[in-house]
CSV table of C-alpha atoms and ligand atoms in Angstrom, one decimal:
chain,number,residue,atom,x,y,z
A,1,MET,CA,28.0,18.1,-4.2
A,2,GLU,CA,24.6,15.9,-4.0
A,3,SER,CA,23.4,18.0,-2.2
A,4,ARG,CA,23.9,20.9,-5.0
A,5,LYS,CA,22.5,18.2,-7.5
A,6,LEU,CA,18.8,17.9,-5.3
A,7,ASN,CA,19.5,22.0,-5.2
A,8,LEU,CA,19.2,22.3,-8.7
A,9,GLU,CA,16.4,19.7,-9.8
A,10,ILE,CA,14.1,21.5,-6.6
A,11,ASN,CA,15.1,24.8,-8.2
A,12,LYS,CA,13.7,23.4,-11.6
A,13,TYR,CA,10.8,22.6,-9.8
A,14,LEU,CA,10.1,25.7,-8.5
A,15,LEU,CA,10.0,27.5,-11.7
A,16,LYS,CA,7.7,24.9,-13.0
A,17,THR,CA,5.1,24.8,-10.1
A,18,LYS,CA,4.9,28.2,-8.6
A,19,LYS,CA,1.0,27.9,-9.1
A,20,SER,CA,0.9,24.9,-6.7
A,21,LYS,CA,3.9,27.2,-4.7
A,22,ILE,CA,1.4,29.5,-4.1
A,23,LEU,CA,-1.5,26.9,-2.6
A,24,GLN,CA,0.0,25.1,-0.5
A,25,GLU,CA,1.2,28.4,1.4
A,26,LYS,CA,-3.1,29.0,1.8
A,27,ALA,CA,-3.1,25.5,2.8
A,28,ALA,CA,-0.2,26.0,5.6
A,29,LYS,CA,-2.5,28.3,7.0
A,30,TYR,CA,-5.8,26.0,7.8
A,31,LEU,CA,-4.0,22.8,7.8
A,32,PRO,CA,-0.9,21.7,10.1
A,33,GLY,CA,1.7,21.8,7.3
A,34,GLY,CA,-0.3,22.6,4.9
A,35,SER,CA,-1.6,18.9,4.5
A,36,THR,CA,-4.0,16.9,5.8
A,37,ARG,CA,-2.1,13.1,4.2
A,38,GLU,CA,1.3,11.9,4.8
A,39,ALA,CA,2.2,10.4,1.7
A,40,GLN,CA,0.3,13.6,-0.2
A,41,TYR,CA,3.1,15.8,0.9
A,42,PHE,CA,6.7,15.9,-0.4
A,43,ASP,CA,9.6,18.9,0.0
A,44,PRO,CA,9.7,22.1,-0.7
A,45,TYR,CA,5.6,21.3,-0.7
A,46,PRO,CA,3.4,18.6,-3.3
A,47,ILE,CA,2.0,19.7,-6.7
A,48,PHE,CA,-1.4,20.6,-6.4
A,49,ILE,CA,-3.8,17.7,-8.8
A,50,ASN,CA,-6.1,20.0,-11.8
A,51,HIS,CA,-7.7,16.9,-12.9
A,52,GLY,CA,-6.6,13.2,-13.8
A,53,LYS,CA,-6.9,12.0,-16.9
A,54,GLY,CA,-6.5,8.2,-18.2
A,55,HIS,CA,-2.6,7.0,-16.9
A,56,TYR,CA,-1.9,10.9,-16.6
A,57,ILE,CA,-2.6,13.6,-13.5
A,58,TYR,CA,-1.8,17.4,-14.4
A,59,ASP,CA,-1.0,19.5,-12.0
A,60,VAL,CA,-2.5,23.8,-11.5
A,61,ASP,CA,-0.2,25.1,-13.1
A,62,GLY,CA,-0.8,22.8,-16.5
A,63,ASN,CA,2.1,20.4,-16.2
A,64,GLU,CA,1.6,16.3,-17.2
A,65,TYR,CA,3.0,13.9,-15.3
A,66,LEU,CA,2.5,10.1,-16.3
A,67,ASP,CA,0.4,8.5,-12.7
A,68,PHE,CA,2.4,5.5,-11.4
A,69,VAL,CA,1.1,6.5,-8.0
A,70,ILE,CA,-2.3,6.2,-9.4
A,71,ASN,CA,-3.4,7.5,-5.9
A,72,ALA,CA,-1.0,4.9,-3.6
A,73,THR,CA,-2.3,2.4,-6.3
A,74,SER,CA,-6.1,1.9,-5.7
A,75,LEU,CA,-6.7,3.1,-9.3
A,76,ILE,CA,-5.9,0.6,-11.4
A,77,LEU,CA,-8.3,1.3,-13.8
A,78,GLY,CA,-6.8,4.6,-14.1
A,79,HIS,CA,-8.4,7.9,-13.9
A,80,SER,CA,-11.7,8.9,-14.4
A,81,HIS,CA,-12.6,5.7,-16.1
A,82,PRO,CA,-15.6,6.5,-18.3
A,83,GLY,CA,-17.9,2.8,-16.8
A,84,ILE,CA,-17.1,4.2,-13.4
A,85,VAL,CA,-17.9,7.6,-14.0
A,86,ASP,CA,-21.3,6.0,-16.2
A,87,ARG,CA,-22.5,4.5,-13.4
A,88,LEU,CA,-21.1,6.6,-10.5
A,89,LYS,CA,-22.8,8.8,-12.3
A,90,ILE,CA,-26.5,7.1,-12.6
A,91,GLN,CA,-26.2,5.9,-9.2
A,92,ALA,CA,-25.7,9.5,-8.1
A,93,ASN,CA,-29.0,10.3,-9.2
A,94,LYS,CA,-30.0,7.2,-7.5
A,95,GLY,CA,-29.9,8.5,-3.6
A,96,THR,CA,-25.6,8.4,-3.0
A,97,ALA,CA,-26.2,6.9,0.3
A,98,PHE,CA,-29.1,5.4,2.5
A,99,SER,CA,-29.8,3.2,6.1
A,100,GLY,CA,-30.4,0.3,3.9
A,101,PRO,CA,-28.6,-2.4,1.3
A,102,ILE,CA,-28.5,-2.2,-1.6
A,103,GLU,CA,-28.1,-4.7,-4.5
A,104,ASP,CA,-24.8,-4.7,-5.8
A,105,LEU,CA,-23.1,-5.4,-1.9
A,106,ILE,CA,-24.4,-8.9,-2.5
A,107,ASN,CA,-23.1,-8.4,-5.8
A,108,LEU,CA,-19.2,-7.1,-5.3
A,109,SER,CA,-19.7,-9.1,-2.4
A,110,GLU,CA,-19.4,-12.2,-3.7
A,111,ILE,CA,-17.3,-11.5,-7.1
A,112,LEU,CA,-14.5,-11.0,-3.5
A,113,CYS,CA,-15.6,-13.6,-1.7
A,114,ASP,CA,-15.2,-15.9,-5.4
A,115,ARG,CA,-11.2,-14.5,-6.0
A,116,ILE,CA,-10.0,-14.1,-2.4
A,117,PRO,CA,-9.0,-17.6,-1.2
A,118,SER,CA,-9.4,-16.9,2.4
A,119,LEU,CA,-12.5,-15.3,2.4
A,120,ASP,CA,-15.6,-17.0,2.9
A,121,THR,CA,-17.4,-13.9,4.3
A,122,LEU,CA,-16.7,-10.3,4.1
A,123,ARG,CA,-17.8,-6.4,5.5
A,124,PHE,CA,-17.2,-3.3,4.6
A,125,THR,CA,-15.5,-0.2,5.9
A,126,ASN,CA,-14.5,2.5,4.1
A,127,SER,CA,-10.7,2.7,5.5
A,128,GLY,CA,-8.3,-0.2,4.8
A,129,THR,CA,-7.1,1.7,8.8
A,130,GLU,CA,-11.0,1.1,9.6
A,131,ALA,CA,-9.6,-3.6,7.9
A,132,THR,CA,-6.3,-4.1,9.3
A,133,LEU,CA,-8.8,-2.6,13.7
A,134,LEU,CA,-11.8,-5.2,12.3
A,135,ALA,CA,-9.6,-7.7,11.5
A,136,ILE,CA,-7.5,-7.4,14.6
A,137,ARG,CA,-11.2,-7.0,17.1
A,138,ALA,CA,-11.9,-10.6,15.3
A,139,ALA,CA,-8.8,-12.0,16.3
A,140,ARG,CA,-8.7,-11.2,19.7
A,141,ALA,CA,-13.0,-12.0,20.1
A,142,PHE,CA,-12.6,-15.0,18.8
A,143,THR,CA,-9.2,-16.7,20.3
A,144,LYS,CA,-10.1,-14.4,23.4
A,145,LYS,CA,-6.6,-13.7,23.5
A,146,ASN,CA,-5.5,-9.6,23.9
A,147,LYS,CA,-1.8,-9.8,22.5
A,148,ILE,CA,-0.7,-8.9,18.7
A,149,ALA,CA,2.0,-9.7,16.7
A,150,LYS,CA,3.4,-7.7,13.8
A,151,PHE,CA,6.3,-6.6,12.0
A,152,GLU,CA,8.5,-4.3,12.4
A,153,GLY,CA,8.3,-1.9,9.6
A,154,GLY,CA,4.8,-3.3,8.1
A,155,TYR,CA,2.5,-0.1,8.1
A,156,HIS,CA,-1.7,-1.1,8.0
A,157,GLY,CA,-2.3,2.1,8.5
A,158,ALA,CA,-3.7,4.7,11.5
A,159,HIS,CA,-5.2,2.9,14.6
A,160,GLU,CA,-2.9,2.7,18.0
A,161,THR,CA,-1.9,-0.7,17.7
A,162,VAL,CA,-0.3,-1.2,14.3
A,163,ALA,CA,0.7,2.0,14.5
A,164,ILE,CA,3.9,1.0,16.9
A,165,SER,CA,7.5,0.9,15.3
A,166,VAL,CA,6.1,1.1,11.6
A,167,SER,CA,9.0,3.5,10.7
A,168,PRO,CA,10.9,4.2,14.3
A,169,ASN,CA,14.8,5.7,14.0
A,170,ILE,CA,17.8,3.6,14.0
A,171,ASN,CA,18.8,5.3,17.2
A,172,ASP,CA,15.5,3.9,18.4
A,173,LEU,CA,16.3,0.4,17.8
A,174,THR,CA,17.1,-2.2,20.3
A,175,ASP,CA,18.5,-5.5,19.7
A,176,ASP,CA,15.2,-7.6,21.4
A,177,MET,CA,12.7,-5.1,18.7
A,178,LYS,CA,11.2,-2.8,22.1
A,179,PRO,CA,8.3,-1.6,20.3
A,180,ILE,CA,8.8,1.5,19.2
A,181,ALA,CA,6.1,4.4,19.5
A,182,GLY,CA,4.3,5.8,17.0
A,183,TYR,CA,3.5,9.4,18.5
A,184,VAL,CA,4.6,10.9,21.8
A,185,GLY,CA,2.4,9.7,24.4
A,186,GLN,CA,0.9,6.6,23.2
A,187,PRO,CA,0.0,5.0,26.4
A,188,GLU,CA,2.0,2.1,27.0
A,189,GLY,CA,-0.4,-0.2,28.0
A,190,ILE,CA,-0.9,0.0,23.8
A,191,LEU,CA,3.0,-0.9,23.8
A,192,ASN,CA,2.6,-3.4,26.4
A,193,ASP,CA,0.3,-5.6,24.4
A,194,VAL,CA,1.7,-5.5,20.9
A,195,ILE,CA,5.3,-8.1,19.8
A,196,MET,CA,7.4,-6.9,17.5
A,197,LEU,CA,9.3,-9.1,14.8
A,198,PRO,CA,11.7,-9.3,12.3
A,199,TYR,CA,10.7,-10.1,8.6
A,200,ASN,CA,12.1,-12.8,6.8
A,201,ASP,CA,14.2,-14.4,9.8
A,202,LEU,CA,11.8,-17.7,11.0
A,203,ASN,CA,13.5,-18.2,13.6
A,204,VAL,CA,13.3,-15.1,15.9
A,205,CYS,CA,9.5,-15.1,14.8
A,206,GLU,CA,8.9,-18.7,15.9
A,207,ALA,CA,10.8,-18.4,19.6
A,208,LYS,CA,8.7,-14.7,19.7
A,209,LEU,CA,5.5,-16.8,18.6
A,210,ARG,CA,6.2,-19.9,21.1
A,211,GLU,CA,7.4,-17.2,24.2
A,212,TYR,CA,3.4,-15.7,23.8
A,213,LYS,CA,1.1,-17.9,22.5
A,214,ASP,CA,-0.9,-18.1,25.6
A,215,SER,CA,-1.9,-14.8,25.3
A,216,LEU,CA,-1.1,-14.1,20.9
A,217,SER,CA,-4.7,-13.2,18.7
A,218,CYS,CA,-2.6,-12.7,15.6
A,219,VAL,CA,0.0,-12.1,13.3
A,220,ILE,CA,-0.6,-9.1,10.9
A,221,MET,CA,1.6,-9.4,8.3
A,222,GLU,CA,1.8,-7.8,4.1
A,223,PRO,CA,2.6,-10.5,1.9
A,224,VAL,CA,4.0,-8.0,0.0
A,225,ILE,CA,6.3,-5.6,1.7
A,226,SER,CA,4.3,-1.8,0.6
A,227,SER,CA,7.0,0.5,2.6
A,228,PHE,CA,10.1,-1.7,1.2
A,229,GLY,CA,8.9,-0.8,-2.6
A,230,TYR,CA,6.6,-3.9,-2.8
A,231,THR,CA,9.4,-6.1,-1.5
A,232,PRO,CA,7.2,-10.1,-1.8
A,233,LEU,CA,8.4,-12.5,0.8
A,234,ASP,CA,10.4,-15.4,1.2
A,235,LEU,CA,8.2,-18.6,0.2
A,236,ASP,CA,9.9,-20.4,2.8
A,237,PHE,CA,9.6,-17.3,5.4
A,238,LEU,CA,5.2,-17.0,4.7
A,239,ILE,CA,5.1,-20.9,4.4
A,240,GLY,CA,6.6,-21.6,8.4
A,241,ILE,CA,4.9,-18.2,10.1
A,242,ARG,CA,0.9,-20.4,8.1
A,243,THR,CA,2.6,-24.0,9.9
A,244,ILE,CA,3.3,-21.9,13.0
A,245,THR,CA,0.3,-19.6,13.4
A,246,LYS,CA,-1.4,-22.2,12.8
A,247,GLU,CA,0.3,-25.2,15.5
A,248,LEU,CA,-0.2,-22.2,17.7
A,249,GLY,CA,-3.4,-21.9,18.0
A,250,ILE,CA,-2.6,-17.5,16.6
A,251,LEU,CA,-4.4,-16.8,14.2
A,252,LEU,CA,-2.9,-15.4,10.9
A,253,ILE,CA,-4.0,-12.1,8.9
A,254,PHE,CA,-2.7,-11.0,5.3
A,255,ASP,CA,-3.2,-7.5,4.5
A,256,GLU,CA,-3.7,-7.3,1.0
A,257,VAL,CA,-4.9,-3.4,1.3
A,258,GLN,CA,-1.8,-3.3,-1.9
A,259,SER,CA,-0.9,-6.8,-2.0
A,260,LEU,CA,-4.5,-8.0,-4.4
A,261,ARG,CA,-3.6,-6.5,-7.0
A,262,ILE,CA,-1.1,-9.2,-7.7
A,263,ALA,CA,-3.0,-11.4,-8.6
A,264,TYR,CA,-7.1,-12.3,-9.7
A,265,GLY,CA,-6.8,-13.3,-6.3
A,266,GLY,CA,-4.8,-11.9,-4.4
A,267,ALA,CA,-1.3,-12.6,-2.9
A,268,GLN,CA,-2.2,-15.2,-1.1
A,269,GLU,CA,-3.2,-17.0,-4.8
A,270,HIS,CA,-0.1,-16.4,-5.4
A,271,PHE,CA,1.8,-17.6,-2.7
A,272,GLY,CA,-0.6,-20.0,-1.9
A,273,ILE,CA,-0.8,-19.5,1.6
A,274,ILE,CA,-4.6,-19.2,3.1
A,275,PRO,CA,-4.1,-16.8,5.8
A,276,ASP,CA,-7.1,-16.9,8.4
A,277,LEU,CA,-8.1,-13.7,7.9
A,278,THR,CA,-7.4,-11.0,5.0
A,279,ALA,CA,-7.7,-7.0,5.4
A,280,MET,CA,-8.5,-5.0,1.7
A,281,GLY,CA,-9.0,-1.5,0.8
A,282,LYS,CA,-7.4,0.3,-2.3
A,283,ILE,CA,-8.6,-1.7,-5.9
A,284,ILE,CA,-11.9,-2.9,-4.3
A,285,GLY,CA,-13.6,0.3,-4.4
A,286,GLY,CA,-13.0,1.7,-7.8
A,287,GLY,CA,-11.5,5.3,-6.7
A,288,LEU,CA,-13.6,5.4,-3.7
A,289,PRO,CA,-13.2,5.7,-0.1
A,290,VAL,CA,-13.0,1.8,1.3
A,291,GLY,CA,-11.9,-1.5,3.2
A,292,ALA,CA,-13.3,-4.3,4.2
A,293,PHE,CA,-12.1,-7.2,6.0
A,294,GLY,CA,-13.1,-10.8,5.6
A,295,GLY,CA,-12.3,-14.3,6.8
A,296,ARG,CA,-13.3,-17.9,8.0
A,297,GLU,CA,-16.9,-18.0,8.5
A,298,GLU,CA,-16.7,-19.0,12.6
A,299,ILE,CA,-14.6,-16.4,12.8
A,300,MET,CA,-16.7,-13.5,10.8
A,301,SER,CA,-20.0,-15.1,12.5
A,302,LEU,CA,-18.7,-12.9,15.1
A,303,TYR,CA,-19.8,-10.0,13.7
A,304,ASP,CA,-23.2,-11.7,13.0
A,305,GLN,CA,-25.8,-9.1,14.5
A,306,SER,CA,-29.3,-11.4,13.4
A,307,GLU,CA,-30.0,-13.2,16.2
A,308,GLY,CA,-29.9,-10.5,19.0
A,309,LYS,CA,-26.8,-8.1,19.9
A,310,ALA,CA,-23.6,-9.4,17.3
A,311,VAL,CA,-20.1,-10.0,19.1
A,312,ILE,CA,-18.5,-7.4,18.1
A,313,PRO,CA,-20.6,-4.3,16.3
A,314,HIS,CA,-19.6,-3.4,14.8
A,315,SER,CA,-20.9,0.0,12.2
A,316,GLY,CA,-20.3,3.0,10.4
A,317,THR,CA,-22.2,5.5,8.4
A,318,PHE,CA,-21.1,4.5,4.5
A,319,ASN,CA,-20.3,1.0,4.5
A,320,GLY,CA,-20.8,-0.8,2.3
A,321,ASN,CA,-21.4,3.4,0.3
A,322,PRO,CA,-23.5,3.1,-2.9
A,323,MET,CA,-21.3,5.3,-4.7
A,324,THR,CA,-17.9,3.0,-3.2
A,325,LEU,CA,-20.3,-0.6,-4.4
A,326,VAL,CA,-20.9,0.9,-8.1
A,327,ALA,CA,-17.0,1.5,-8.4
A,328,GLY,CA,-16.2,-1.3,-6.9
A,329,LEU,CA,-17.9,-3.5,-9.2
A,330,GLU,CA,-16.9,-1.7,-12.5
A,331,THR,CA,-13.3,-2.1,-11.7
A,332,MET,CA,-13.4,-5.9,-10.7
A,333,LYS,CA,-15.7,-6.4,-14.1
A,334,HIS,CA,-12.1,-5.7,-15.9
A,335,LEU,CA,-10.2,-6.8,-14.1
A,336,THR,CA,-9.9,-10.8,-15.5
A,337,PRO,CA,-7.3,-13.6,-15.2
A,338,ASP,CA,-6.4,-11.4,-19.3
A,339,THR,CA,-5.8,-8.3,-17.2
A,340,TYR,CA,-3.8,-9.2,-14.9
A,341,LYS,CA,-1.5,-11.5,-16.7
A,342,ARG,CA,-1.0,-8.5,-18.9
A,343,LEU,CA,-0.4,-6.1,-15.9
A,344,ASN,CA,1.8,-8.3,-14.4
A,345,ASN,CA,3.9,-9.3,-17.7
A,346,LEU,CA,4.5,-5.3,-18.1
A,347,GLY,CA,6.1,-4.7,-14.5
A,348,GLU,CA,8.0,-7.4,-15.2
A,349,MET,CA,8.8,-5.5,-18.4
A,350,LEU,CA,9.8,-2.5,-16.1
A,351,ARG,CA,11.9,-4.3,-14.2
A,352,LEU,CA,13.7,-6.0,-16.2
A,353,LYS,CA,14.6,-2.3,-18.5
A,354,LEU,CA,15.7,-0.7,-15.3
A,355,ARG,CA,18.4,-3.6,-14.3
A,356,ALA,CA,19.5,-3.6,-18.0
A,357,VAL,CA,20.0,0.1,-17.3
A,358,ILE,CA,21.1,0.3,-13.5
A,359,ALA,CA,24.0,-2.7,-15.1
A,360,GLU,CA,25.4,-0.5,-17.9
A,361,LEU,CA,25.7,2.7,-15.9
A,362,GLU,CA,27.4,0.0,-13.1
A,363,MET,CA,24.9,2.0,-10.2
A,364,PRO,CA,24.7,0.8,-7.1
A,365,VAL,CA,21.0,0.8,-7.8
A,366,MET,CA,18.3,-2.1,-7.2
A,367,ILE,CA,14.9,-2.2,-8.3
A,368,SER,CA,11.9,-4.2,-6.2
A,369,GLY,CA,8.3,-5.1,-7.0
A,370,ILE,CA,6.4,-8.0,-8.0
A,371,GLY,CA,2.6,-8.2,-10.7
A,372,SER,CA,1.8,-4.9,-11.5
A,373,LEU,CA,4.5,-3.2,-8.9
A,374,PHE,CA,7.7,-1.4,-7.8
A,375,GLY,CA,10.5,0.2,-6.5
A,376,ILE,CA,13.8,2.0,-6.8
A,377,HIS,CA,16.7,2.0,-4.8
A,378,PHE,CA,19.8,2.7,-4.3
A,379,ARG,CA,21.0,0.6,-2.4
A,380,ASN,CA,23.1,-3.1,-3.5
A,381,GLU,CA,22.0,-5.4,-2.0
A,382,PRO,CA,17.7,-7.1,-2.1
A,383,ILE,CA,15.8,-5.3,1.5
A,384,LYS,CA,15.7,-8.2,3.9
A,385,ASP,CA,13.5,-6.2,7.1
A,386,TYR,CA,13.1,-2.7,8.5
A,387,ARG,CA,17.1,-2.8,9.4
A,388,SER,CA,18.2,-3.4,6.2
A,389,SER,CA,16.0,-1.3,4.0
A,390,LEU,CA,17.3,2.1,6.6
A,391,LYS,CA,20.7,1.2,4.5
A,392,SER,CA,19.3,2.9,1.5
A,393,ASP,CA,21.3,6.7,-0.1
A,394,LYS,CA,17.4,8.5,1.4
A,395,LEU,CA,19.1,11.8,-0.4
A,396,MET,CA,20.2,9.9,-4.2
A,397,ARG,CA,16.7,9.2,-3.9
A,398,ARG,CA,15.7,12.3,-3.2
A,399,ILE,CA,16.6,13.6,-6.4
A,400,LEU,CA,15.4,11.3,-8.5
A,401,PHE,CA,12.2,12.0,-7.4
A,402,THR,CA,12.2,15.1,-8.1
A,403,ALA,CA,14.4,15.3,-11.3
A,404,LEU,CA,11.3,12.3,-12.6
A,405,LEU,CA,8.6,14.7,-11.7
A,406,ASN,CA,10.5,17.6,-13.4
A,407,GLU,CA,10.4,15.4,-16.4
A,408,GLY,CA,7.2,14.7,-15.9
A,409,ILE,CA,7.3,11.2,-14.1
A,410,LEU,CA,5.5,10.6,-11.1
A,411,LEU,CA,6.5,8.3,-8.4
A,412,GLN,CA,5.4,7.6,-4.5
A,413,GLY,CA,8.1,9.8,-2.1
A,414,GLN,CA,9.6,6.3,-1.7
A,415,THR,CA,10.9,5.8,-5.9
A,416,ALA,CA,7.7,3.5,-6.0
A,417,GLY,CA,4.9,2.7,-8.2
A,418,ALA,CA,2.3,1.0,-9.6
A,419,LEU,CA,0.9,-0.1,-13.2
A,420,ASN,CA,-2.3,0.9,-14.2
A,421,ILE,CA,-4.2,-1.1,-17.4
A,422,LEU,CA,-4.1,2.0,-19.7
A,423,THR,CA,-0.3,1.1,-19.3
A,424,LYS,CA,1.1,0.4,-22.8
A,425,GLU,CA,4.6,-1.0,-23.3
A,426,ALA,CA,5.6,2.5,-24.9
A,427,ASP,CA,4.4,4.2,-20.9
A,428,ILE,CA,7.8,1.9,-19.6
A,429,ASP,CA,9.9,2.1,-22.4
A,430,ASN,CA,9.9,6.4,-22.2
A,431,PHE,CA,9.5,6.5,-18.1
A,432,VAL,CA,13.1,3.8,-18.0
A,433,LYS,CA,14.4,5.7,-20.8
A,434,VAL,CA,13.6,8.8,-19.0
A,435,THR,CA,14.9,7.1,-15.9
A,436,ARG,CA,18.0,6.6,-17.9
A,437,GLU,CA,18.9,10.0,-18.8
A,438,VAL,CA,18.2,10.8,-15.3
A,439,LEU,CA,20.2,8.3,-13.5
A,440,SER,CA,23.0,9.1,-16.3
A,441,ARG,CA,22.9,13.3,-14.8
A,442,ILE,CA,22.7,12.3,-11.1
A,443,LYS,CA,25.1,9.4,-11.2
B,501,PLP,C1,-0.7,-2.4,3.3
B,501,PLP,C2,-1.8,-1.0,3.7
B,501,PLP,N1,-2.3,-1.4,5.0
B,501,PLP,C3,-3.2,-0.3,5.6
B,501,PLP,C4,-3.0,0.6,4.9
B,501,PLP,C5,-4.6,2.0,5.7
B,501,PLP,O1,-5.5,1.6,4.2
B,501,PLP,P1,-6.3,3.3,4.0
B,501,PLP,O2,-5.4,4.5,3.5
B,501,PLP,O3,-7.3,3.3,3.5
B,501,PLP,O4,-6.8,2.7,5.6
B,501,PLP,C6,-2.1,1.6,3.8
B,501,PLP,C7,-3.0,2.1,3.4
B,501,PLP,O5,-1.5,3.0,2.6
B,501,PLP,C8,-1.6,-0.3,3.7
B,501,PLP,O6,-1.1,-0.3,2.6
């Protein structure tokens, strides 16, 4: 029955997206699976984008979509924001990349350090992946310990140490939370250096942190779990992790690549929990490739090369490149405390209105999220950890995702999304209305 509903939606999709289908077939000749990015693909094939404008995107078949993906939450000013476009044009005329720094490197660093409580100093990278990699490296060098602890189901980018137990198969899970390789052939040595923790279970976390304290350099975690539809962690749990790590001499790294957008000073300011190091990305680059990591001065000074050789060398041809810096600066200019308030109020309105629809339709659906982020799950109870997250109905999720796409609304494949500064109350009402219609249809 459910698969019949999915086929119906897919057939509609096929009719609307004929040019995308042709392009996907062509792409598959040159790119494995016709794609270069896991999150860019969905079945039967993704829409190929022609252009974006404001909070809409347009595909090659001429379809318009209200865009709640905004490139994995990164485009908080929407697509082709005039201020960013102007700055990029000016900068492109002056030069896109230099071997030396420009003054805007200081300007963007100053803004981020002023806003984000844990940042004394920071360094730029070109991706969130590099940011978590280099934050972990700093923790290892500072503590002179080599193991790290991460959470089961936590995503922190593509590098080896964190590409473990990200989305393991249910049958591979063990009671003692053995780390599960991210791919066949991943070296055992890397797996041995990673301790796996469960979200929201402070007792188990404390026991593991105490057991491995002499070899554990850091705990890396998101304060708001992106892969669970932006589920914020319980405050008591966060306080507990902060207290225990401090006591045991284990550094705490917040991965705020996504959660930075929930408050002026990121999730750390919202929760009032200050990590030792923070990894950033997405919104701080204004839509251009970016990452950054920073934290306590005494840790970050390991990267200081000014007196000879840095303890940890850090290079990157496009680190702090002018195009990213000017786009990031323009973005920060618009992200005032008032903007966050407005965005977060709209996010709250969206979640409340969706919950009202679900109550009315009496469906086993749960709405998660915080600030300008939201997720829709086909399940009754909230998500506590990775294992409980597996209990959602994935087929229903796929039907909803495809049906919304057919109605001109783009969500992440996980039926999650993010607002941007152009989102209006009318957009929320439109989204809720369409979601109501679709849910009643696929119920
Ligand atoms: C929480 C989190 N950490 C790290 C990353 C990696 O960032 P990037 O894709 O820029 O390498 C992502 C990307 O989606 C993310 O969501």
